mmCIF file of C-alpha atoms in Angstrom:
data_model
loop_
_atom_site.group_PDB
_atom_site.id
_atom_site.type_symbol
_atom_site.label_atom_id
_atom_site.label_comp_id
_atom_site.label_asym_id
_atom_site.label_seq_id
_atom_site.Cartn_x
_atom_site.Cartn_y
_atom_site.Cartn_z
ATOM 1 C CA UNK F 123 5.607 74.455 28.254
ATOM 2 C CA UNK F 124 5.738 72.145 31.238
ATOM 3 C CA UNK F 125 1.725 72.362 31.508
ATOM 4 C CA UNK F 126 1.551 71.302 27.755
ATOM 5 C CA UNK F 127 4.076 68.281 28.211
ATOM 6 C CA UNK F 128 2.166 67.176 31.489
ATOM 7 C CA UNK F 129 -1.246 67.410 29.465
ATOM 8 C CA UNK F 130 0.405 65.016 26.367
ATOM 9 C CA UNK F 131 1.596 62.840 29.079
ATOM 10 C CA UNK F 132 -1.494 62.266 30.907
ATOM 11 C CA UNK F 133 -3.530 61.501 27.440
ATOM 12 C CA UNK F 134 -0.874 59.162 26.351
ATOM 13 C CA UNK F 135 -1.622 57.676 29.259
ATOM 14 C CA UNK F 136 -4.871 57.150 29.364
ATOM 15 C CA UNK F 137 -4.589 56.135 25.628
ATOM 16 C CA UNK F 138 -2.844 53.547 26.994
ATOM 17 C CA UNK F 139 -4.969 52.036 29.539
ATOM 18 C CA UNK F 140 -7.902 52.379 27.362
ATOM 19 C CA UNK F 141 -6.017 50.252 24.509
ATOM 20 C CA UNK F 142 -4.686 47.377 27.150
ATOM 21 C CA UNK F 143 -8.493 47.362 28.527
ATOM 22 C CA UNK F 144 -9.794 47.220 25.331
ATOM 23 C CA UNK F 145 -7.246 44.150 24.791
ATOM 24 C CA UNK F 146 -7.745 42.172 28.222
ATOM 25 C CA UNK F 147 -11.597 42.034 27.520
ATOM 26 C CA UNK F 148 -11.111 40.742 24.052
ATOM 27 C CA UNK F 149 -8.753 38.238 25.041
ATOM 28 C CA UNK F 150 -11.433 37.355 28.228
ATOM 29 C CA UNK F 151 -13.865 37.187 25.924
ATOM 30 C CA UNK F 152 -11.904 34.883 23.223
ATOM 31 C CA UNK F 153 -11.267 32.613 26.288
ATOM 32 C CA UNK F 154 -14.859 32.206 26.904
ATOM 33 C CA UNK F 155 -16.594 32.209 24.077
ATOM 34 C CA UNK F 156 -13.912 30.226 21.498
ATOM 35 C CA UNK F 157 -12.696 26.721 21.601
ATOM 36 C CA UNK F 158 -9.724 26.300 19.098
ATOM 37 C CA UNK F 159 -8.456 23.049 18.798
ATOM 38 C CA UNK F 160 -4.882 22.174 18.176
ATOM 39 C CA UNK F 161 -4.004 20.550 14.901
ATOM 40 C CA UNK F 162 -5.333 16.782 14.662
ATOM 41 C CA UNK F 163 -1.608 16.638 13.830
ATOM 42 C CA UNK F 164 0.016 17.730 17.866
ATOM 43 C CA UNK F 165 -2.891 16.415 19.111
ATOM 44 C CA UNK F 166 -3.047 13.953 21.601
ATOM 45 C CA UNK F 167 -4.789 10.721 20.571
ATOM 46 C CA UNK F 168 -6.409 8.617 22.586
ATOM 47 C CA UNK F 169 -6.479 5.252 21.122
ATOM 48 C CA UNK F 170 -9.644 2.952 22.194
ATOM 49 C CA UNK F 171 -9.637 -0.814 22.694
ATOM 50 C CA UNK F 172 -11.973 -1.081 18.694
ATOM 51 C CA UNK F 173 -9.568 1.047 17.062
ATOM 52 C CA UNK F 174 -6.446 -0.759 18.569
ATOM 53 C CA UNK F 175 -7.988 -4.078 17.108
ATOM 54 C CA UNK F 176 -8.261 -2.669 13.717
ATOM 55 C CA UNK F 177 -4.684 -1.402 13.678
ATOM 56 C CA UNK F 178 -3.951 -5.159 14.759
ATOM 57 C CA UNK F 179 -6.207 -6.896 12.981
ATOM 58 C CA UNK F 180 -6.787 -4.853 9.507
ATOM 59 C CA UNK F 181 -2.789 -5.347 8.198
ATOM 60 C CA UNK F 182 -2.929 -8.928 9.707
ATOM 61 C CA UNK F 183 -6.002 -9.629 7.738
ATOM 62 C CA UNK F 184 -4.889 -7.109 4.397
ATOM 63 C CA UNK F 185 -1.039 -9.186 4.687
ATOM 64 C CA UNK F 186 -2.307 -12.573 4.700
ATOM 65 C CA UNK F 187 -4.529 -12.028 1.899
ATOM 66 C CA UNK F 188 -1.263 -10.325 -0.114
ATOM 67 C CA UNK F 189 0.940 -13.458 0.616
ATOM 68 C CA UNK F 190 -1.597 -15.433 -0.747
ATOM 69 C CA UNK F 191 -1.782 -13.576 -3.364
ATOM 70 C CA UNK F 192 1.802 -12.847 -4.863
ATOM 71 C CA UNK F 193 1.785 -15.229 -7.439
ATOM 72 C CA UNK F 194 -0.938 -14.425 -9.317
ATOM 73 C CA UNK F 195 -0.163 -10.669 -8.735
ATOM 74 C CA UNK F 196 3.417 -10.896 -10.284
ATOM 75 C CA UNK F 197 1.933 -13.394 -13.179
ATOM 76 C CA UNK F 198 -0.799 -10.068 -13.967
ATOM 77 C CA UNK F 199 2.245 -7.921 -13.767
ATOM 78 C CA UNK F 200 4.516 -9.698 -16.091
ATOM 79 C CA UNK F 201 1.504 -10.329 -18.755
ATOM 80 C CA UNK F 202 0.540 -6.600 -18.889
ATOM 81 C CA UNK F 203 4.782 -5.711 -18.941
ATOM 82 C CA UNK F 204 4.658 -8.370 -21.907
ATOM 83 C CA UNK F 205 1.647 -7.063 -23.545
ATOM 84 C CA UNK F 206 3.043 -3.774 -23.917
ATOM 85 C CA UNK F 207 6.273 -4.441 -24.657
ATOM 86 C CA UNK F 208 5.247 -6.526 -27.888
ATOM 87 C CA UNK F 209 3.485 -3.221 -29.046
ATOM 88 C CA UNK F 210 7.176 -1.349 -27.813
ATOM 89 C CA UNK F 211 9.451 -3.828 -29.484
ATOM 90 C CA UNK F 212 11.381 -4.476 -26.043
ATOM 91 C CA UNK F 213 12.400 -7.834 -26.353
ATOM 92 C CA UNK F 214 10.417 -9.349 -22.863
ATOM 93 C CA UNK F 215 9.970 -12.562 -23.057
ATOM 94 C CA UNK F 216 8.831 -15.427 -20.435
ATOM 95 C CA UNK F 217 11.315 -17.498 -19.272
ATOM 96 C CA UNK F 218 11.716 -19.896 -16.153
ATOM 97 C CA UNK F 219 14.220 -20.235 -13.250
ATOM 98 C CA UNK F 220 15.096 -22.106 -10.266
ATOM 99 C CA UNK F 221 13.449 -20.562 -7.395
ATOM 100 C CA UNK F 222 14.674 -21.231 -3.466
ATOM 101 C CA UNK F 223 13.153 -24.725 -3.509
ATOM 102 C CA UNK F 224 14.493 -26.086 -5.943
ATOM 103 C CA UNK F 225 11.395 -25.871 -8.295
ATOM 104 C CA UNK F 226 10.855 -24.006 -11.695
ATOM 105 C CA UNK F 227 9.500 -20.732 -11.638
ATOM 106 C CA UNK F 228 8.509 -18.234 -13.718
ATOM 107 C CA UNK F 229 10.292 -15.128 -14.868
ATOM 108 C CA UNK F 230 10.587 -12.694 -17.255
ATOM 109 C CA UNK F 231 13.459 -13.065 -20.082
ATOM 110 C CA UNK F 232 15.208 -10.493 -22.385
ATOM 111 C CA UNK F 233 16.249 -12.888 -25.232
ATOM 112 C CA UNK F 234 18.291 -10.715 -27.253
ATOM 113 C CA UNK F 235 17.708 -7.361 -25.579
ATOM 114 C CA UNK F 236 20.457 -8.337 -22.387
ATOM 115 C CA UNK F 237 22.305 -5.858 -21.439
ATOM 116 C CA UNK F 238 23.444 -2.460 -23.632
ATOM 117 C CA UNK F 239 27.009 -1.716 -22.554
ATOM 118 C CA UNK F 240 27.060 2.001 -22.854
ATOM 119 C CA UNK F 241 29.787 3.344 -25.237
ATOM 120 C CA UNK F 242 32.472 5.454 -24.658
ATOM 121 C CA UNK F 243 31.095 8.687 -26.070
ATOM 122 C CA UNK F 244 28.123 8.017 -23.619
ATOM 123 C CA UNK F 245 30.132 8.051 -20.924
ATOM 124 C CA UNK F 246 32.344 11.081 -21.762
ATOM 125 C CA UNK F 247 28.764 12.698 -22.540
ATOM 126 C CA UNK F 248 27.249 11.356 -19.411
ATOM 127 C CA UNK F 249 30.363 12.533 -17.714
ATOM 128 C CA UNK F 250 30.517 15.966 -18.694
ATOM 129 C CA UNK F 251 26.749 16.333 -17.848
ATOM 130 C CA UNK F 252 27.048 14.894 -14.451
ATOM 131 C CA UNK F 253 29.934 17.093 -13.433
ATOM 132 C CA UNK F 254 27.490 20.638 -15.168
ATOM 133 C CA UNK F 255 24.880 19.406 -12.769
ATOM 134 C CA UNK F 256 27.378 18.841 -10.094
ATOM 135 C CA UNK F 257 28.295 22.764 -10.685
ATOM 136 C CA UNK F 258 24.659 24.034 -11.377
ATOM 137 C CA UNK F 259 23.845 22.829 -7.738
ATOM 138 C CA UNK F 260 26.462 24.886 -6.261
ATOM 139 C CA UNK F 261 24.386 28.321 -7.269
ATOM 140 C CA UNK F 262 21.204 27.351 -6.553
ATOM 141 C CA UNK F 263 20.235 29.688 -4.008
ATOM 142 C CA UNK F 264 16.621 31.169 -2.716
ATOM 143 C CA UNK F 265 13.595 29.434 -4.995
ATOM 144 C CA UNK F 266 15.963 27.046 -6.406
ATOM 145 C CA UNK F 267 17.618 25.861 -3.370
ATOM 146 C CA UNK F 268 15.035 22.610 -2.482
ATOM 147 C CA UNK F 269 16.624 21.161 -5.855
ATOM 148 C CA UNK F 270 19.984 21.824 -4.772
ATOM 149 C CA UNK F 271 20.731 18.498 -2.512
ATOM 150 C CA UNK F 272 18.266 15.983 -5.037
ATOM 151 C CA UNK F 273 20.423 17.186 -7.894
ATOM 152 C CA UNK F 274 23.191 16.252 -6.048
ATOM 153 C CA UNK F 275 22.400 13.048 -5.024
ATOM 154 C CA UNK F 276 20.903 11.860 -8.850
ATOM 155 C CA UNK F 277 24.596 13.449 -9.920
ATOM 156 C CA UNK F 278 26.651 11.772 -7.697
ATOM 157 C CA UNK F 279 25.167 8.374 -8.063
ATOM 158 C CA UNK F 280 25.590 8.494 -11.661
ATOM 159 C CA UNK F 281 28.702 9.799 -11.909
ATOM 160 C CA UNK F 282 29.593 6.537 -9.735
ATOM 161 C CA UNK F 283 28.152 4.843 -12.197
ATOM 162 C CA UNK F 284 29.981 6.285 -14.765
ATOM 163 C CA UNK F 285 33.376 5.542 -12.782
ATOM 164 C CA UNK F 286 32.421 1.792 -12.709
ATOM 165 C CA UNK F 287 31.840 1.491 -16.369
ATOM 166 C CA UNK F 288 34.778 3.122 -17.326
ATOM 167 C CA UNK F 289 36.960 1.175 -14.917
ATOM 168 C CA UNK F 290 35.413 -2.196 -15.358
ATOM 169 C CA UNK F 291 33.916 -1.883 -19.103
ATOM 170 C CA UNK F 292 31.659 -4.819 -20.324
ATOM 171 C CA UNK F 293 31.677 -6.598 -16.373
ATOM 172 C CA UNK F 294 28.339 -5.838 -15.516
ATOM 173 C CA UNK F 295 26.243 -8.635 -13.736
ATOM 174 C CA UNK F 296 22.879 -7.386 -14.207
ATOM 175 C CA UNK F 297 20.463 -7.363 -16.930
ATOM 176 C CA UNK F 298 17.628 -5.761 -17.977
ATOM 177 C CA UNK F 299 15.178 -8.740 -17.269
ATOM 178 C CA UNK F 300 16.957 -9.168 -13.703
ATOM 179 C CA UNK F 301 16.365 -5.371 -13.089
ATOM 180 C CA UNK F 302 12.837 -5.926 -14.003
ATOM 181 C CA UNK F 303 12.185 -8.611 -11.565
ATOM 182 C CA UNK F 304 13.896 -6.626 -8.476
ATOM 183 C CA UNK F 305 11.455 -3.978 -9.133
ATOM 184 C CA UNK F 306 8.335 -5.899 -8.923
ATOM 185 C CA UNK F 307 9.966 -7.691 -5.660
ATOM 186 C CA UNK F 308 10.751 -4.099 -3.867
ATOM 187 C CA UNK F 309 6.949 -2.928 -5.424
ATOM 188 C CA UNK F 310 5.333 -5.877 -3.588
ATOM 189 C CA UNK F 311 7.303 -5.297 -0.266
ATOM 190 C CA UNK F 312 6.430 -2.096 -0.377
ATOM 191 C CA UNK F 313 2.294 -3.275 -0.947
ATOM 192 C CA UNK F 314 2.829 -5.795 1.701
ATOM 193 C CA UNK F 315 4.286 -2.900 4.244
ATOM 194 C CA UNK F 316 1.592 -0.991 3.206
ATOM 195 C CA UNK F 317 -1.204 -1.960 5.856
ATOM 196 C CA UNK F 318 1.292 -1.830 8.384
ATOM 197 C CA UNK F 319 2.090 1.393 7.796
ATOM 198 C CA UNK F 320 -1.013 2.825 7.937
ATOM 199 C CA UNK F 321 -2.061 0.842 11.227
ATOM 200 C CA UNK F 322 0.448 3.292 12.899
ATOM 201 C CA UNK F 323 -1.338 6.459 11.718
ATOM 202 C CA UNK F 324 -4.221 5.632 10.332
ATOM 203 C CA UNK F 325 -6.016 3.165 11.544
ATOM 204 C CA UNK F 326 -6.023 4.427 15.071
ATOM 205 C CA UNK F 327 -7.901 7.179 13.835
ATOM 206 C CA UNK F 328 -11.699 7.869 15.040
ATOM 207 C CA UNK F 329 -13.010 7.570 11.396
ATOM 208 C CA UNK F 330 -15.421 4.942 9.963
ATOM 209 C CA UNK F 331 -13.312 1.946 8.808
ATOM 210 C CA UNK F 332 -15.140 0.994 6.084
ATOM 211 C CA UNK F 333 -13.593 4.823 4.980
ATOM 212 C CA UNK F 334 -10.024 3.242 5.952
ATOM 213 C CA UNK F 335 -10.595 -0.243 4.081
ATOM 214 C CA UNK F 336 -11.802 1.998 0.830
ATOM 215 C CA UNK F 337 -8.451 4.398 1.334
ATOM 216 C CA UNK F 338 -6.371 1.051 1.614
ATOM 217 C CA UNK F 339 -7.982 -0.671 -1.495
ATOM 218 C CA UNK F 340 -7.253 2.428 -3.579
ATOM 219 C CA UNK F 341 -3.494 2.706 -2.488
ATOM 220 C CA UNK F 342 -2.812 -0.842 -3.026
ATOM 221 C CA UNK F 343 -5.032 -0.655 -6.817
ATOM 222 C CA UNK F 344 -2.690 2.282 -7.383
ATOM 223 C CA UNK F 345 0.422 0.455 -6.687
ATOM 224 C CA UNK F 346 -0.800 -2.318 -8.670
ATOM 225 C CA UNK F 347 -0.769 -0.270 -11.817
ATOM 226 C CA UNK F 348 2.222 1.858 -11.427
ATOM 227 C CA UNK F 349 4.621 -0.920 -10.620
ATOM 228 C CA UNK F 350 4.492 -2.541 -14.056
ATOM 229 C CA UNK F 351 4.262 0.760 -15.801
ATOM 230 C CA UNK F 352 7.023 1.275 -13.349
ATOM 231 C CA UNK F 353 9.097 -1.598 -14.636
ATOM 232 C CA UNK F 354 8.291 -0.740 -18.301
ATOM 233 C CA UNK F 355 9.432 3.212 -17.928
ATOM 234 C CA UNK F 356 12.978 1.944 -16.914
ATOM 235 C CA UNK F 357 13.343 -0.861 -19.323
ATOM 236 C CA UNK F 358 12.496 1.283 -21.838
ATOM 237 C CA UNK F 359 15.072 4.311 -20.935
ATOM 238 C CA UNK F 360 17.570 1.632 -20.524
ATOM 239 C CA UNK F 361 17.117 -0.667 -23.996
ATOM 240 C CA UNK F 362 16.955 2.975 -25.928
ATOM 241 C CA UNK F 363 19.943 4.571 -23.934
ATOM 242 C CA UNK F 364 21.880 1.963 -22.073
ATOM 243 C CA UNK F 365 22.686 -0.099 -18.661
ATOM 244 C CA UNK F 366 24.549 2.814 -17.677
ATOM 245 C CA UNK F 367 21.526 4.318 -15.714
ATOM 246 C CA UNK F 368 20.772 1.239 -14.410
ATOM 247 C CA UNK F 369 22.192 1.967 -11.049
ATOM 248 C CA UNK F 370 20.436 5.618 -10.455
ATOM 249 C CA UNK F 371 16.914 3.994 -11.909
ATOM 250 C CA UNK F 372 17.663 1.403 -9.394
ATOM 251 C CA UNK F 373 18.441 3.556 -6.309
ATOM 252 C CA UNK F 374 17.081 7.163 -6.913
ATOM 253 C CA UNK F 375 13.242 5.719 -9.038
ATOM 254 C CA UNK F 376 13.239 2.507 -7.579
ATOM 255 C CA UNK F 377 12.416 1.701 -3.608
ATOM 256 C CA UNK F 378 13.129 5.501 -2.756
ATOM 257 C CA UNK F 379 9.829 6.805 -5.377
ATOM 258 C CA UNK F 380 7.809 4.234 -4.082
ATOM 259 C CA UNK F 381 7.997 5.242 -0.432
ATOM 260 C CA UNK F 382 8.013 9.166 -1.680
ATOM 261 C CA UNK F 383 4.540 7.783 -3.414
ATOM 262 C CA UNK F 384 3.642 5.701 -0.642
ATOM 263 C CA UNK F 385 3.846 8.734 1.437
ATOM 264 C CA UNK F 386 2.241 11.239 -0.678
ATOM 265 C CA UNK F 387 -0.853 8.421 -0.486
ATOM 266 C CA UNK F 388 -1.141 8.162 2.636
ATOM 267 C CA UNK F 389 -0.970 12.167 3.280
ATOM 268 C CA UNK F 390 -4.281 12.158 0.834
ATOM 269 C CA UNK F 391 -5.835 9.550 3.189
ATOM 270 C CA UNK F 392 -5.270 11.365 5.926
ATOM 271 C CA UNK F 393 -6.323 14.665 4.839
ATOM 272 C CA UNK F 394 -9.974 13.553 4.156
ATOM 273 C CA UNK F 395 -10.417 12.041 7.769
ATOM 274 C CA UNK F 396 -12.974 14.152 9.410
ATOM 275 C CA UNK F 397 -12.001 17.535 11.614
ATOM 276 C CA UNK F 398 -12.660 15.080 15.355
ATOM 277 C CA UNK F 399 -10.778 12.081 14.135
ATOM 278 C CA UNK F 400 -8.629 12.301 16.977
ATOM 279 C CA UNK F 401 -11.038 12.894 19.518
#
């Protein structure tokens, strides 16, 4: 019995040593032969003198040319918002204000659309919805649970909403036209941040930069479409429902989608820069 257990013993331990030998020379040989990289992402990045200019010089060149720009980009925004709205029966119009200066400039106009004061049935319907949501996020648990907190936060600004119209019915300031306007301002901020953004991690990267001027140019075309469409999606959900979601449109689909877009841009940019970009 003893002989046997000594026997199992001494196998086990040569099994052992074989497997940890077998191991060692793998792992020598891994450490030889195969050069992994980190992810571009943790790795260090040296930036050079060239690509240091064109994270200086690019958004200094790509901002200029914006600022010089804005009129005539918010004139081709408001003439496609008033072409379509013609064929939507919105109610845009063009209109003038006084600007800063002191000078006339234009804008766009509601006429008779102004502003739909919600009614009180929407706001005990609104209400009532709100406060399910509020409860719905509460069980969301395992697959669900990355919609708990955004459900929360659309809830909870609309139920404020709600609270302020029903406290202070028929006092609201804004209008539909106004609302408009403030989302073309926050849309061209946003294009005018847009090459200073991507200097700080993008344009330091080792990649051709006629690749980074082509990645720019389609971000900025792409913001240049959605922002009127933009401006049209909410007009149209207000005019058909009322002001009442003015305030979550404004806050939730407003500045905060545009940098969730921005971001999701950029991501697509930097995914299709080469493997050694950070070499």
């Amino acid at each position: 019995m003893l002989t046997n257990t000594i026997s199992v013993s001494s196998e086990t331990k040569e099994y052992d040593q074989g497997f940890h030998a077998a191991f060692s020379a793998v792992k020598l040989a891994r450490t030889q032969n195969v050069q992994v990289r980190p992810h571009r992402a943790i790795t260090p990045l040296k930036v050079t003198p060239y690509l240091l200019a064109q994270a200086i010089l690019i958004p200094l060149i790509l901002c200029t040319l914006l600022l010089w720009g804005k009129p005539m980009l918010l004139e081709l925004w408001r003439d496609w918002i008033l072409f379509w709205s013609d064929g939507l029966n919105m109610g845009f119009s063009r209109g003038t204000h006084l600007d800063d200066s002191g000078q006339l400039a234009t804008t766009l106009s509601t006429g008779t659309l102004n502003t739909p004061m919600p009614s009180m049935s929407a706001l005990w319907i609104t209400g009532i919805i709100t406060l399910a949501g509020l409860a719905l996020s509460l069980t969301m648990k395992g697959a669900t649970l990355p919609l708990k907190y955004p459900l929360r936060i659309v809830c909870v600004v609309q139920l404020i909403a709600v609270v302020y119209f029903w406290s202070i019915p028929g006092n609201f300031p804004y209008s539909i036209a106004r609302h408009s306007e403030e989302l073309m301002t926050i849309g061209f901020v946003l294009m005018l941040s847009t090459p200073i953004m991507l200097a700080v991690g993008y344009y330091i990267l080792n990649q051709n930069i006629l690749i980074k001027l082509f990645h720019t140019a389609l971000i900025l075309l792409f913001f240049t479409v959605m922002i009127p469409h933009q401006v049209l999606a909410q007009a149209f959900i207000m005019q058909h429902l009322s002001i009442l979601f003015m305030p979550l449109l404004y806050i939730c689909f407003g500045a905060v989608f545009d940098a969730l877009v921005f971001v999701a841009l950029y991501s697509w940019a930097a995914s299709n820069a080469q493997a050694n970009a950070t070499i």
